[in-house]
PDB file of C-alpha atoms and ligand atoms in Angstrom:
ATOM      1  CA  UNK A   1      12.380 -24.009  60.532  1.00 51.00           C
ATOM      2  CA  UNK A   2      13.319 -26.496  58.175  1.00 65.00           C
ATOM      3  CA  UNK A   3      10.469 -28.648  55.789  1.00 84.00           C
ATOM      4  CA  UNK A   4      11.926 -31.263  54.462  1.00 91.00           C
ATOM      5  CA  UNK A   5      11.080 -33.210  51.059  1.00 93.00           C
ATOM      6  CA  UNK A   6       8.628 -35.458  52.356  1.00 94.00           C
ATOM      7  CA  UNK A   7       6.548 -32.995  54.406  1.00 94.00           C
ATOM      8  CA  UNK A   8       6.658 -30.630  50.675  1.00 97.00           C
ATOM      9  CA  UNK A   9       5.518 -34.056  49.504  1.00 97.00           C
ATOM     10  CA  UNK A  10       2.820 -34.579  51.500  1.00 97.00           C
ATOM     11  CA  UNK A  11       1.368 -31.297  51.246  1.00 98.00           C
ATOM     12  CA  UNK A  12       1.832 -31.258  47.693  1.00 98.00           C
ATOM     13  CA  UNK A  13      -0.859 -34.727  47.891  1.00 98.00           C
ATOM     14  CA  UNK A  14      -3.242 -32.645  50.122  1.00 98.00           C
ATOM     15  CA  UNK A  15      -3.417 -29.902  47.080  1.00 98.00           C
ATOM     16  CA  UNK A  16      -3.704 -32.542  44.648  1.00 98.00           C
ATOM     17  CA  UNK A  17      -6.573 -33.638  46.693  1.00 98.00           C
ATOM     18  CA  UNK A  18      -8.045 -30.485  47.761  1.00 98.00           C
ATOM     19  CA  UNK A  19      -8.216 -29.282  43.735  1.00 98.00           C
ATOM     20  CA  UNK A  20     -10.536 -31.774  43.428  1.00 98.00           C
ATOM     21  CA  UNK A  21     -13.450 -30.360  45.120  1.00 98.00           C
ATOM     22  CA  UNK A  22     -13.362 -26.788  43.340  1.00 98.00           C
ATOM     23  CA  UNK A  23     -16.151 -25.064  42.268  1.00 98.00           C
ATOM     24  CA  UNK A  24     -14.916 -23.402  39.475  1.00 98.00           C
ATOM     25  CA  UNK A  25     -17.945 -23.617  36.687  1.00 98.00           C
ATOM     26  CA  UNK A  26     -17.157 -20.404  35.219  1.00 98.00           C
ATOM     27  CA  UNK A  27     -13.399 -20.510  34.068  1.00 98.00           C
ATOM     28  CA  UNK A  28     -12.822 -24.442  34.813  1.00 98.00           C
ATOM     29  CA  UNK A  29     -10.005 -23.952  36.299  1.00 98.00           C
ATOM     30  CA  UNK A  30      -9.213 -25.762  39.373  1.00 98.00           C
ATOM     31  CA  UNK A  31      -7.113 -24.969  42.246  1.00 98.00           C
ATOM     32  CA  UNK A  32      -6.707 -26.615  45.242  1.00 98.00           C
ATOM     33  CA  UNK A  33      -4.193 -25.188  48.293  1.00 99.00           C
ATOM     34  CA  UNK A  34      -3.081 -27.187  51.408  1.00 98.00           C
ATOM     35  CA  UNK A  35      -1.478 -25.125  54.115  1.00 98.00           C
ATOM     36  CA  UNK A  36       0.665 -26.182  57.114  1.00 98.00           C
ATOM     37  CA  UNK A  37       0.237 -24.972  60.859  1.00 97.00           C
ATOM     38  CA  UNK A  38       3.396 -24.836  62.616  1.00 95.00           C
ATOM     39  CA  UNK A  39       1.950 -27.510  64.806  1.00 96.00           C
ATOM     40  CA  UNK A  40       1.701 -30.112  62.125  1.00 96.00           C
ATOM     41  CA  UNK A  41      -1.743 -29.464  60.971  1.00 98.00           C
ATOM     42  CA  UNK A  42      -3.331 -28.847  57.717  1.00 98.00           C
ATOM     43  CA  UNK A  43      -5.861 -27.183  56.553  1.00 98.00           C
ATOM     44  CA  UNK A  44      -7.182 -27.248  52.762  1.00 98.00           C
ATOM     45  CA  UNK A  45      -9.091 -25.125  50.298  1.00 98.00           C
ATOM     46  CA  UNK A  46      -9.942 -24.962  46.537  1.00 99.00           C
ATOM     47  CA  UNK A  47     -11.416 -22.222  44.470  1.00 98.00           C
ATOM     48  CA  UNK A  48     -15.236 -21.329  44.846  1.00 98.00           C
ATOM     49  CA  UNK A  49     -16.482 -19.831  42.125  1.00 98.00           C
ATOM     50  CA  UNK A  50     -19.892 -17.567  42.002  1.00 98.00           C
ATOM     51  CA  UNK A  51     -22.127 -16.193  38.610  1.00 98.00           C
ATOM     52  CA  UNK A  52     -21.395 -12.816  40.211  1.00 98.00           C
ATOM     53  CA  UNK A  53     -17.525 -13.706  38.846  1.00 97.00           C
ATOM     54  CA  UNK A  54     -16.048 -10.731  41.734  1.00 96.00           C
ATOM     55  CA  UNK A  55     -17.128 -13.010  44.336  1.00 97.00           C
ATOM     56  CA  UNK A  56     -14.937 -15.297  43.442  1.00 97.00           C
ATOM     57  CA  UNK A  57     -12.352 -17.164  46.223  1.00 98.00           C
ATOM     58  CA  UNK A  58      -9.180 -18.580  45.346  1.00 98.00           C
ATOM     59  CA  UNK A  59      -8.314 -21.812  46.608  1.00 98.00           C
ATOM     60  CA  UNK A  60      -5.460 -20.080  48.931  1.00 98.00           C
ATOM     61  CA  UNK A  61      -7.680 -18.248  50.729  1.00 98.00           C
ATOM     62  CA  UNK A  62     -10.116 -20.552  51.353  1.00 98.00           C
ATOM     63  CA  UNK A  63      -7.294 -22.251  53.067  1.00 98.00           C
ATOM     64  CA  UNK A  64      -6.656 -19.282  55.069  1.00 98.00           C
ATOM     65  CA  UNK A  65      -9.786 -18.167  55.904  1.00 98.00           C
ATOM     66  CA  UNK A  66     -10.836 -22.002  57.172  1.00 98.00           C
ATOM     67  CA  UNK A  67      -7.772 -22.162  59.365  1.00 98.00           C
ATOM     68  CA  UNK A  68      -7.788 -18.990  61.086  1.00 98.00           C
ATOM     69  CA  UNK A  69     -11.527 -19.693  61.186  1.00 98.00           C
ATOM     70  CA  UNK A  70     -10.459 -22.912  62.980  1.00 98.00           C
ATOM     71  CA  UNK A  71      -8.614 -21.260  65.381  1.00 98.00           C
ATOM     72  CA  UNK A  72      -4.815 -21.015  63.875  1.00 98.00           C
ATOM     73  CA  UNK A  73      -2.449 -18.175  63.209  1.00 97.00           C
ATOM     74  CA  UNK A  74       0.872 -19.881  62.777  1.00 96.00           C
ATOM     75  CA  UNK A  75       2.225 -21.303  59.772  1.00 97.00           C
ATOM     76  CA  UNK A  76       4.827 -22.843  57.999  1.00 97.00           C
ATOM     77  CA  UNK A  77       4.065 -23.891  54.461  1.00 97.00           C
ATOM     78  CA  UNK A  78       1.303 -23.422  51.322  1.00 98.00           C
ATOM     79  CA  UNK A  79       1.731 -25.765  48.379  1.00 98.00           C
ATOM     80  CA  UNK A  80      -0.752 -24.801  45.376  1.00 99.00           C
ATOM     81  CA  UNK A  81      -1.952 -26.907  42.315  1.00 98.00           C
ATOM     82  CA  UNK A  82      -4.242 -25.621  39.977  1.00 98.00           C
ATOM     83  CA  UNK A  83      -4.819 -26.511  35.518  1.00 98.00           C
ATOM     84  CA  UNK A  84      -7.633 -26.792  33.741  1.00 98.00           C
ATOM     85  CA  UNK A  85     -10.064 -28.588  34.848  1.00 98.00           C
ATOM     86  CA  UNK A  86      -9.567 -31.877  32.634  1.00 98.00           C
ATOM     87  CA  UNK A  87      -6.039 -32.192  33.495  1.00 98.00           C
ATOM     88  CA  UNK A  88      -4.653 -34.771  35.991  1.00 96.00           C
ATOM     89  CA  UNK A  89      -1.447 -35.478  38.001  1.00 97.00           C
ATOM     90  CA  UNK A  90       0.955 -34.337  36.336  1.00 98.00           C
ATOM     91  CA  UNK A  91      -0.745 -30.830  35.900  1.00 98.00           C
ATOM     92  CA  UNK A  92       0.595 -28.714  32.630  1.00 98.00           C
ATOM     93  CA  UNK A  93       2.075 -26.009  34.584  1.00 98.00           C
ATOM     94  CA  UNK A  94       2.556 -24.404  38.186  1.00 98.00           C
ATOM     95  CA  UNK A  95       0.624 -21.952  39.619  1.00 98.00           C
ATOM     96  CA  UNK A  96       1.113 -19.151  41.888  1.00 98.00           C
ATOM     97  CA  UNK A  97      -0.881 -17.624  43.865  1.00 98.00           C
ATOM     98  CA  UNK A  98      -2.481 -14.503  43.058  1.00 98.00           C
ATOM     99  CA  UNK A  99      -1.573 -10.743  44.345  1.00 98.00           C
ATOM    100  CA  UNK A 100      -4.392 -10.780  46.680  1.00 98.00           C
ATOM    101  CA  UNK A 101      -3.690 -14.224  48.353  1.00 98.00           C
ATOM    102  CA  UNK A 102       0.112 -13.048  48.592  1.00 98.00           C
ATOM    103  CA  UNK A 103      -0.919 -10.379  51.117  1.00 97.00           C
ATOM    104  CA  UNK A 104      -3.597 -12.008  52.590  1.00 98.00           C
ATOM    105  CA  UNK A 105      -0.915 -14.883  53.838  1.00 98.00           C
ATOM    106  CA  UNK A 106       1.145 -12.069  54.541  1.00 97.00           C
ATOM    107  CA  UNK A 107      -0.735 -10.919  57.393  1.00 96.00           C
ATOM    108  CA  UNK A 108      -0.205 -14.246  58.814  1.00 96.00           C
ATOM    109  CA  UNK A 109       2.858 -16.163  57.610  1.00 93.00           C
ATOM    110  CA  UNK A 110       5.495 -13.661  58.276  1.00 84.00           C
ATOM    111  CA  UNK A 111       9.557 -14.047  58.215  1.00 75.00           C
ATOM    112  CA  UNK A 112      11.241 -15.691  55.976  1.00 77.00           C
ATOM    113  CA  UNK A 113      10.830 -19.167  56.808  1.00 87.00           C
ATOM    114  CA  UNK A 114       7.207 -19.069  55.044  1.00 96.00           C
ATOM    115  CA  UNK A 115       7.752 -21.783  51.783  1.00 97.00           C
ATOM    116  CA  UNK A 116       5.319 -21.422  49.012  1.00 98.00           C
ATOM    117  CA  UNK A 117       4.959 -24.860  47.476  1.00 98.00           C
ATOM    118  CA  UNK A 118       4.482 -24.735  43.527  1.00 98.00           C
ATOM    119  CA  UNK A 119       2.895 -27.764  42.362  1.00 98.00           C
ATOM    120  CA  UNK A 120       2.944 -29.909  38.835  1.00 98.00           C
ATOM    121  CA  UNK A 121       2.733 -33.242  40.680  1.00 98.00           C
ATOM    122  CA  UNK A 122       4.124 -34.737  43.826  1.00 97.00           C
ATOM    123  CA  UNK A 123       7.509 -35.268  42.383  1.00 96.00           C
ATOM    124  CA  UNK A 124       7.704 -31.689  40.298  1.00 98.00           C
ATOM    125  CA  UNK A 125       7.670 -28.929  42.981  1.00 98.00           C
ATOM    126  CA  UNK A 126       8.923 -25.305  42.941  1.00 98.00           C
ATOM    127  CA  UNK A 127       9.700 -24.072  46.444  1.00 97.00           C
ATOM    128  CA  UNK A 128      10.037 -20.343  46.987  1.00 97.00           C
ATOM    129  CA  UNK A 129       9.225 -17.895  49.776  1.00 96.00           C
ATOM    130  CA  UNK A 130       6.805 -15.580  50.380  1.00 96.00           C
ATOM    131  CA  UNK A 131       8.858 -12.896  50.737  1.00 95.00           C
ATOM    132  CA  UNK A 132      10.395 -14.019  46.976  1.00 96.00           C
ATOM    133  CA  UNK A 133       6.847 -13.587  46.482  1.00 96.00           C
ATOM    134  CA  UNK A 134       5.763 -10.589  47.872  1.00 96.00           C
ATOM    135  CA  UNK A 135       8.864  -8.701  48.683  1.00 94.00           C
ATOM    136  CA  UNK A 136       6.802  -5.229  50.023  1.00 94.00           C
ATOM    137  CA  UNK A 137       4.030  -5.965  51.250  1.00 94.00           C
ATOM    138  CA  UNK A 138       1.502  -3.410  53.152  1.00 94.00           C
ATOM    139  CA  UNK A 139       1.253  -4.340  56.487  1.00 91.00           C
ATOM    140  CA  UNK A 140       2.054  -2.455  59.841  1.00 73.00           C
TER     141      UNK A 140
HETATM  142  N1  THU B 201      -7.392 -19.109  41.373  1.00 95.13           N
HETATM  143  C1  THU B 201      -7.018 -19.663  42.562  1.00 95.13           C
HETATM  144  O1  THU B 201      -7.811 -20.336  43.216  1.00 95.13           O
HETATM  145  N2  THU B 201      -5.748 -19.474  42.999  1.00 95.13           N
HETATM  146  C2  THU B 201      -4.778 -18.815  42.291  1.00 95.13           C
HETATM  147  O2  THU B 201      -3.655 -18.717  42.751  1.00 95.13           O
HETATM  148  C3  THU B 201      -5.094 -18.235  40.986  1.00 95.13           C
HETATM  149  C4  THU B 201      -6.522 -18.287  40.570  1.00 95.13           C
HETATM  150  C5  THU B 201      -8.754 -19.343  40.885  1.00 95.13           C
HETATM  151  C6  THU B 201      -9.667 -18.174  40.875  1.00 95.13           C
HETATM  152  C7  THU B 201     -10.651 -18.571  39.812  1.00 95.13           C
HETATM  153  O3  THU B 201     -11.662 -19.385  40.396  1.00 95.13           O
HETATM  154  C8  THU B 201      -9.849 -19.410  38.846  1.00 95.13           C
HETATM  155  O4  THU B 201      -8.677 -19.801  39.554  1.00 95.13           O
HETATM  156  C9  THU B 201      -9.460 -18.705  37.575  1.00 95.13           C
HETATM  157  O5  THU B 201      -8.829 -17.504  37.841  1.00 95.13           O
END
């Protein structure tokens, strides 16, 4: 299914916004994820950060979790923003999601459709999918 520009766009906005509530006190970097339902919805997360530093979540899955939490299993899109936490629209660089949140939306956001939205700024995206991403990954 095709997303065009302005949906990337949007969603791209909702991670902007999302990084903004991290919780990220330990490596001040924040992240903030906004994924897309196949009905239209979204659902946001940011990193949440713990003094125990394995208990960490990434903003991706807390995305994930919330949304399957909520009731969803479908999905069509992920953009991700994350920087240090001083930095502002336009961020310094993208950033992809970590090995664990790869396969943790890959139990989920199967086929090839799935687009991983990179995000610098609204205008400065990188689009791949997960499959570019995570081209083995365990499942059944
Ligand atoms: N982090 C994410 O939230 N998503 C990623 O894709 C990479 C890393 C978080 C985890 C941790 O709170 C902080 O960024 C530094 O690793």
């Amino acid at each position: 299914m095709h997303l065009d520009r302005a949906w990337q766009k949007d969603l791209a906005a909702a991670a902007l916004r999302a990084r903004e509530r991290a919780y990220a006190p330990y490596s001040g970097f924040w992240v903030g994820a906004a994924l897309l339902t196949i009905n239209g919805a979204v659902y946001t997360g940011c990193n949440i950060e713990n003094a125990a530093y394995s208990v960490c979540n990434c903003a991706e899955r807390t995305a994930l979790f919330s949304a399957v939490a909520a009731g969803e299993r479908r999905f069509r899109a992920i953009a991700v923003a994350g920087g240090r936490q001083e930095e502002k629209e336009p961020l310094s660089a993208f950033c992809p999601p970590c090995g664990v949140c790869r396969q943790a939306l890959s139990e989920f956001c199967k086929g090839r459709a799935f687009q991983v939205i990179l995000v610098r700024s609204r205008e400065d995206l990188r689009v791949f999918t997960l499959e570019e991403l995570l081209p083995l990954p365990f499942g059944d």
